[in-house]
Short mmCIF file of C-alpha atoms and ligand atoms in Angstrom, two decimals:
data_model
loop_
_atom_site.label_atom_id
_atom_site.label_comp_id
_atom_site.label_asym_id
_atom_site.label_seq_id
_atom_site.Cartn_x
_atom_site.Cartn_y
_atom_site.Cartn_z
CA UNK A 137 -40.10 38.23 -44.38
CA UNK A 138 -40.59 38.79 -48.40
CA UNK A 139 -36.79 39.91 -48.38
CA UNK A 140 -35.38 36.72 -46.36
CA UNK A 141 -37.10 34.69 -48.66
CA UNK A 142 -36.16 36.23 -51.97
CA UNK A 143 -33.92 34.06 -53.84
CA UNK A 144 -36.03 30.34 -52.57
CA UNK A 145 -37.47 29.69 -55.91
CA UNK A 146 -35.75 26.95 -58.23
CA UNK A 147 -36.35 27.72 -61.93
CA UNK A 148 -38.02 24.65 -63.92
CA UNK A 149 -34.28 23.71 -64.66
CA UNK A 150 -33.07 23.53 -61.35
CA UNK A 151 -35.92 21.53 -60.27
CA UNK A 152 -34.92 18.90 -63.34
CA UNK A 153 -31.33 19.15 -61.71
CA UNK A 154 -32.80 17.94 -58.11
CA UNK A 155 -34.41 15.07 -59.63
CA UNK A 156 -31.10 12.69 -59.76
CA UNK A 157 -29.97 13.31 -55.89
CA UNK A 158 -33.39 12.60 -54.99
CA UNK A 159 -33.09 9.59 -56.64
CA UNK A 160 -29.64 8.45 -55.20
CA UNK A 161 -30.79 9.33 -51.59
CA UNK A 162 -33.71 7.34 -52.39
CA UNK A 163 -31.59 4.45 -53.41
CA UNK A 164 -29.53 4.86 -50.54
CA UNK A 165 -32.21 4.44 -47.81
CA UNK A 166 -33.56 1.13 -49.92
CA UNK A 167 -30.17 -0.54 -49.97
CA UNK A 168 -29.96 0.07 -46.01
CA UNK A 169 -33.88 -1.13 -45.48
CA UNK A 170 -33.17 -4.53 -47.74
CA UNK A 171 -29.89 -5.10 -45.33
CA UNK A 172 -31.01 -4.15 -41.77
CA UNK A 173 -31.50 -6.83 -39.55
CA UNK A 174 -30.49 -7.59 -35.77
CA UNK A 175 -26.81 -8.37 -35.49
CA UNK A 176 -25.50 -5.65 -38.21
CA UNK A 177 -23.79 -2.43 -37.19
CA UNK A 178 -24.50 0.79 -37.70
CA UNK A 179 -21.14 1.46 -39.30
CA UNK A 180 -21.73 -1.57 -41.67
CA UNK A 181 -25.13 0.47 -42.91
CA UNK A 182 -23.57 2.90 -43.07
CA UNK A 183 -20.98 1.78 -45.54
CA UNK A 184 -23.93 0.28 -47.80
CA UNK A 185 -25.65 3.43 -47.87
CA UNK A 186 -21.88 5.13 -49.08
CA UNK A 187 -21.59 2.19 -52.02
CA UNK A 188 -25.03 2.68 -53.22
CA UNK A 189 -24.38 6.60 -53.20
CA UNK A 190 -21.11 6.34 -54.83
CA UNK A 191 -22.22 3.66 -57.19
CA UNK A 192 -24.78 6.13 -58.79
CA UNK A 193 -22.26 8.78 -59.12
CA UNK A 194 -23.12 10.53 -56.27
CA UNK A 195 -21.55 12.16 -53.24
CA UNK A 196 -22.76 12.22 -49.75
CA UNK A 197 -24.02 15.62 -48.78
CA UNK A 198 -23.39 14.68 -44.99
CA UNK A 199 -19.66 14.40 -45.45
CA UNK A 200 -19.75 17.97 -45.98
CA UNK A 201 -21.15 19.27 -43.00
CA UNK A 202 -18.19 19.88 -40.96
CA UNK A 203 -16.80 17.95 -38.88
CA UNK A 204 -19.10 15.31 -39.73
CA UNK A 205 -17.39 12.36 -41.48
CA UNK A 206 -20.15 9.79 -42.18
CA UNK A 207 -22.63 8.85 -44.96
CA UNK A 208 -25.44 8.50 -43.07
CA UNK A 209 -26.92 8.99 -39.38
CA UNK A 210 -28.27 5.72 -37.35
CA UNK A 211 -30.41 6.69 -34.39
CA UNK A 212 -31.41 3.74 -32.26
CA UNK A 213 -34.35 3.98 -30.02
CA UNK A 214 -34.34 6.78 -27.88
CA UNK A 215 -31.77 8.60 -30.45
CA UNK A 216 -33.95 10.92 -32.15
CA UNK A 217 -31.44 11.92 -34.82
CA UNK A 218 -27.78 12.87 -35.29
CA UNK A 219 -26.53 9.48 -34.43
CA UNK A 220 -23.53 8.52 -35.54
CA UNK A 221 -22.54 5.08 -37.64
CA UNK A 222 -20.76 3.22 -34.89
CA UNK A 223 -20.12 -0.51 -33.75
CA UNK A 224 -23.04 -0.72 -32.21
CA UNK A 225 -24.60 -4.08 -33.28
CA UNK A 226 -28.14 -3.67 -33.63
CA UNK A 227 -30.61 -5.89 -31.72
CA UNK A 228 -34.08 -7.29 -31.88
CA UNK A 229 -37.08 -4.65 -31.20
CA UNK A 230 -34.74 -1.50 -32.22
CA UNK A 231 -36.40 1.07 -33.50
CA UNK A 232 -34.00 2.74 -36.17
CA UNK A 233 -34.22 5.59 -38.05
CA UNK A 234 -32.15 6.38 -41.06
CA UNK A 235 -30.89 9.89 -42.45
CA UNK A 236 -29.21 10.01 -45.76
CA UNK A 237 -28.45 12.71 -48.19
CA UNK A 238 -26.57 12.85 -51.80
CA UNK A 239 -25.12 15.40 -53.71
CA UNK A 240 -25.16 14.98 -57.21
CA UNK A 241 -23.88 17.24 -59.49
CA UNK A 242 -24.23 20.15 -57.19
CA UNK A 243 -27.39 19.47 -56.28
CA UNK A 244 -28.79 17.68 -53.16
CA UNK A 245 -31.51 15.47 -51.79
CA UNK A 246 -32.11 14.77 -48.21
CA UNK A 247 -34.45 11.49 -46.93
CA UNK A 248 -35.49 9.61 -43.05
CA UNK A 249 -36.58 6.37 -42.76
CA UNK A 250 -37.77 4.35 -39.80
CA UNK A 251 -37.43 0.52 -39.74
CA UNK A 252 -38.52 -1.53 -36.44
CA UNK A 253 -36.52 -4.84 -35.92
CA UNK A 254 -38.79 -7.86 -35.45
CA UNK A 255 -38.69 -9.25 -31.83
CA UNK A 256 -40.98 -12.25 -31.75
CA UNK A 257 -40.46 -12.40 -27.85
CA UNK A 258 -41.53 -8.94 -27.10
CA UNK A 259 -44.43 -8.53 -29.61
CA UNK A 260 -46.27 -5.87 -28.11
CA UNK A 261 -43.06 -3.49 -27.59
CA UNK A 262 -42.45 -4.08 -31.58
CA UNK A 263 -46.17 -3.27 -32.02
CA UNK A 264 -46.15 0.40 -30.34
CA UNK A 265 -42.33 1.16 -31.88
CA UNK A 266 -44.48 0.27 -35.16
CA UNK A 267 -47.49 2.53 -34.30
CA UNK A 268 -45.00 5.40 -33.36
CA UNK A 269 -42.87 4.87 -37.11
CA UNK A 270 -46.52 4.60 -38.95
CA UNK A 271 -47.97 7.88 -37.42
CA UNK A 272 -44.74 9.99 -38.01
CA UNK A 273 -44.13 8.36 -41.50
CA UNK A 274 -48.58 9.32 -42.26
CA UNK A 275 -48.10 12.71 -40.73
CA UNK A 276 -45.18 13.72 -43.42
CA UNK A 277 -47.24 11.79 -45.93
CA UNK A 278 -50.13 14.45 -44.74
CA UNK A 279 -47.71 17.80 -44.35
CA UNK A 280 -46.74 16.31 -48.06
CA UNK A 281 -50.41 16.91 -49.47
CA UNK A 282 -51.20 20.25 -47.81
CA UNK A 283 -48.40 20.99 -49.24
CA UNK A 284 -49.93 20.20 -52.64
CA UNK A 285 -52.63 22.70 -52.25
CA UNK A 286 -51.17 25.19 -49.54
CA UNK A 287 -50.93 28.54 -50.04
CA UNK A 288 -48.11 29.38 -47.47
CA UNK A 289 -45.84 26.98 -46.03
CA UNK A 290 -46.91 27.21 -42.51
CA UNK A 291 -50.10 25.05 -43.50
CA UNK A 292 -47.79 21.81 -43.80
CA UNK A 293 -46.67 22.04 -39.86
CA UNK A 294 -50.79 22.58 -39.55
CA UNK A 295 -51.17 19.43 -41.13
CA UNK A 296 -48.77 17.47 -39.88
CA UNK A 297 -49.95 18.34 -36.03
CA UNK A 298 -53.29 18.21 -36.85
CA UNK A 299 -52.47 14.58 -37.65
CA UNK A 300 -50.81 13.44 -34.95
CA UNK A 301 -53.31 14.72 -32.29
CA UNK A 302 -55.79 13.41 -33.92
CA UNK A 303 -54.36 9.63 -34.02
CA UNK A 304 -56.40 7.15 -32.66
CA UNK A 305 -53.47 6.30 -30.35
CA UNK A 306 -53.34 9.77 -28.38
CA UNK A 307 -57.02 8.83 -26.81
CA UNK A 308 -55.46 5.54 -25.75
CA UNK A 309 -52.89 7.56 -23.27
CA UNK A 310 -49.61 7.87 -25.71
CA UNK A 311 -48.51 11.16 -25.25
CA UNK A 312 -46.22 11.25 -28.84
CA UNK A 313 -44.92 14.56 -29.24
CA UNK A 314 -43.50 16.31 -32.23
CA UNK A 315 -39.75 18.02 -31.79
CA UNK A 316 -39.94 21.41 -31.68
CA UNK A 317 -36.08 21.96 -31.13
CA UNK A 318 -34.94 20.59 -34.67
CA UNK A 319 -36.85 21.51 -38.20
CA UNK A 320 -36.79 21.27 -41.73
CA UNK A 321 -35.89 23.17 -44.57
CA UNK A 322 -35.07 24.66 -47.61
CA UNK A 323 -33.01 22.45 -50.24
CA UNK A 324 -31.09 23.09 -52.96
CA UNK A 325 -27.46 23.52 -54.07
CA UNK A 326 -26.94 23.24 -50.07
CA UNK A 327 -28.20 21.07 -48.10
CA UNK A 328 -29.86 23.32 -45.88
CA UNK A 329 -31.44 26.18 -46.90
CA UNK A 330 -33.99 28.98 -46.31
CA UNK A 331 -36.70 28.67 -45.47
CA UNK A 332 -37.15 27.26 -42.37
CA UNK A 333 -39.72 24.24 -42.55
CA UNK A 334 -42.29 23.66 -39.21
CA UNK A 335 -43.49 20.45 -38.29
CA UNK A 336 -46.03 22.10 -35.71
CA UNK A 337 -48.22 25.38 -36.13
CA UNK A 338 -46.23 28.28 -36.24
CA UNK A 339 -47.86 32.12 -36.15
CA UNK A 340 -45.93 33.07 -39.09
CA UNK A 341 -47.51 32.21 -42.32
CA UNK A 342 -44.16 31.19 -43.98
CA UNK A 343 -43.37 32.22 -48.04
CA UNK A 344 -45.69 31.59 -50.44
CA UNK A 345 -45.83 27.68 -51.94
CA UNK A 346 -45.60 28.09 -55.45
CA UNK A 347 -43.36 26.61 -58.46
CA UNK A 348 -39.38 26.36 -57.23
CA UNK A 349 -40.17 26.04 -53.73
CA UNK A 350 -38.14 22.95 -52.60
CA UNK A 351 -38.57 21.66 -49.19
CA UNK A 352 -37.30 18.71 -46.80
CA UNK A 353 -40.42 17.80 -44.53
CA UNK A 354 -38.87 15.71 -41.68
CA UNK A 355 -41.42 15.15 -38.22
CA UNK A 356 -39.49 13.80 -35.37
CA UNK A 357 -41.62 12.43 -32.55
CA UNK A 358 -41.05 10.82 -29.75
CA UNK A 359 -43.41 8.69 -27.67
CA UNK A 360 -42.90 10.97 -24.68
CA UNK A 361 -41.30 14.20 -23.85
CA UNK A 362 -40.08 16.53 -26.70
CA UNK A 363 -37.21 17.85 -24.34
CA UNK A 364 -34.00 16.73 -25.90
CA UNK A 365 -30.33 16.73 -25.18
CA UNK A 366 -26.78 16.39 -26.95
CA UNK A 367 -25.22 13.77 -26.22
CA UNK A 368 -21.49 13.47 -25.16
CA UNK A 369 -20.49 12.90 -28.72
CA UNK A 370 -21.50 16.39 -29.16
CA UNK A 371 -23.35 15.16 -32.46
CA UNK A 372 -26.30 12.77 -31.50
CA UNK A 373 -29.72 14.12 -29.46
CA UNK A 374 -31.72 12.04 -27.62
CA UNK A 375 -34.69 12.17 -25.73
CA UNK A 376 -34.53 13.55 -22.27
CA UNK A 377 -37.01 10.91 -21.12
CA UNK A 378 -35.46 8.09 -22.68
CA UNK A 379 -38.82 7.78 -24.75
CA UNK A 380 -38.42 5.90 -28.23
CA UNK A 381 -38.44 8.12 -31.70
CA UNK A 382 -39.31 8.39 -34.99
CA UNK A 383 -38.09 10.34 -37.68
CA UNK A 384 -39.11 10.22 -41.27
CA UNK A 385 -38.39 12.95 -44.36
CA UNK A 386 -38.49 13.75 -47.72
CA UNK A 387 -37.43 16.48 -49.88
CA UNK A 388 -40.18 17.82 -52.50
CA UNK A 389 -40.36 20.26 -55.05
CA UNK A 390 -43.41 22.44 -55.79
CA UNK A 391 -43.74 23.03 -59.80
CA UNK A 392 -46.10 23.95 -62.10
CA UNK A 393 -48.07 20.83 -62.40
CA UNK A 394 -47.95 19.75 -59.13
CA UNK A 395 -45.30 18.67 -56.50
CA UNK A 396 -42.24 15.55 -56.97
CA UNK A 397 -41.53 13.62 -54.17
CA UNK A 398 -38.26 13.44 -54.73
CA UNK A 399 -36.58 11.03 -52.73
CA UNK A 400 -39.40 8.53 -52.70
CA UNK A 401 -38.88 5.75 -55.03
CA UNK A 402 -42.41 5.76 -56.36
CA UNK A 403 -42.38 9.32 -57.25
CA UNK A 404 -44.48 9.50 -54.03
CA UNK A 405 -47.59 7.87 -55.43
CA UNK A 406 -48.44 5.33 -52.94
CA UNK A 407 -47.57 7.94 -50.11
CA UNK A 408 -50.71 10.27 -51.38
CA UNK A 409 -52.74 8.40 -52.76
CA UNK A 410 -54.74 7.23 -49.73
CA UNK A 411 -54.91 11.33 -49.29
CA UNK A 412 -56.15 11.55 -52.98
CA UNK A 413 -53.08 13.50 -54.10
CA UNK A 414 -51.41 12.45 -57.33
CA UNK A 415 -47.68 13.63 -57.81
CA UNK A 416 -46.98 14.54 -61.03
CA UNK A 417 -44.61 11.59 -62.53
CA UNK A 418 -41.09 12.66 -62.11
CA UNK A 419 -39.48 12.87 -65.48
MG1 LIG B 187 -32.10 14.40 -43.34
MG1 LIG B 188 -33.09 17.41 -43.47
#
């Protein structure tokens, strides 16, 4: 475990050099959120997430997965993540989450979002889409704070399952359940790195949080079955169920004062606070 690990830890420099591609992913999921609206395409967010990468001087990281050739990935409703940017036109009531990633000088950041469409003639469907975006957007703002104080990185998956059993919204018969199929990780000059980030309690107590340890926290739920399947664009999973989804991320570094949100605009501030965290200002 201590050997597959070695090597996980930025230096303070490094960190410094993850603060700009947390940025520009950061930028690029705002640009999308001020544009979505019913009647856009996926494709056409997807090229707005590409200008406001490429704008900043940035590159996006997803292009270089291969065989992959967009900026971003649009996963509509029951699309947990994986979708791909297409002509679908999006309608009132979708639930939409948003993946984007930039690489900026070598260096990469990695960020979900989840927007619900208003639908003023189906207000209750927009309401539980909503609850099911808020409680997987809290439950990485809660995996976020353990991680703040954790000792090993198995306590964020702790946190964020300990969060969403205990929501309010489980006693009233919702059965949301968190992935267990797809995870975070490590991030760095790639991507995806070691280690391999939880969003559920694992045996395993994970490496040691301490300064250098960069992670992208990403809970998907769905409000039904965690079962999953590929499909026939061999890129996008959905739920088996046909349940809606939620998926929401962020990539953070652990330092020596404290942790960076790094792909939240606000440094993560208003994320913690409520869990009486302060992030240490990003410089
Ligand atoms: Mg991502
Ligand atoms: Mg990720």
């Amino acid at each position: 475990m201590i050997g597959r690990n070695k090597g996980i830890y930025k230096t303070p420099a490094e960190l410094r050099l993850m603060v700009e591609p947390g940025r520009v992913t950061a930028a690029s999921l705002a640009a999308v959120r001020a544009a979505i609206r019913p009647g856009i395409t996926t494709l056409e967010l997807n090229d707005i997430a590409e200008q406001a990468i490429r704008s900043r001087g940035g590159v996006s990281n997803f292009q270089m997965v291969p065989g992959y050739a967009h900026t971003v990935c649009t996963s509509v409703n029951d699309d947990i993540v994986h979708g791909i940017p297409s002509g679908r036109t999006l309608e009132p009531g979708d639930i939409v989450s948003i993946d984007s990633g930039a690489d900026v000088g070598g260096w990469n950041g990695d960020s979900a979002i989840t927007i619900v469409l208003d639908d003023p003639a189906r207000p209750d469907v927009v309401a539980a889409r909503r609850l099911l975006s808020d409680v997987t957007e809290q439950s990485l703002w809660h995996g976020i704070a353990r991680l703040a104080t954790a000792r090993h990185l198995n306590e964020v998956g702790e946190a964020i399952e300990e969060f969403v059993e205990e929501h309010p919204s489980v006693a009233q018969g919702a059965t949301y359940g968190i992935l267990t199929d797809y995870i975070g990780h490590g991030i760095g000059r790639s991507m995806h790195e070691a280690p391999p980030v939880f969003n559920y309690r694992v045996r395993q107590r994970g490496p040691e949080v301490k300064p250098g340890l960069v992670v992208a926290i990403e809970p998907m739920i769905t409000a039904g079955t965690t079962d999953t399947y590929v499909r026939e664009d061999e890129w996008t999973v959905a739920s088996a169920d046909g349940s809606m989804s939620s998926h929401w991320e962020h990539s953070v570094a652990v330092h020596e004062d404290g942790i960076w949100v790094l792909t939240a605009e606000d440094g993560g501030a208003s994320g913690l606070a409520p869990l009486g965290i302060t992030p240490v200002p990003i410089p």
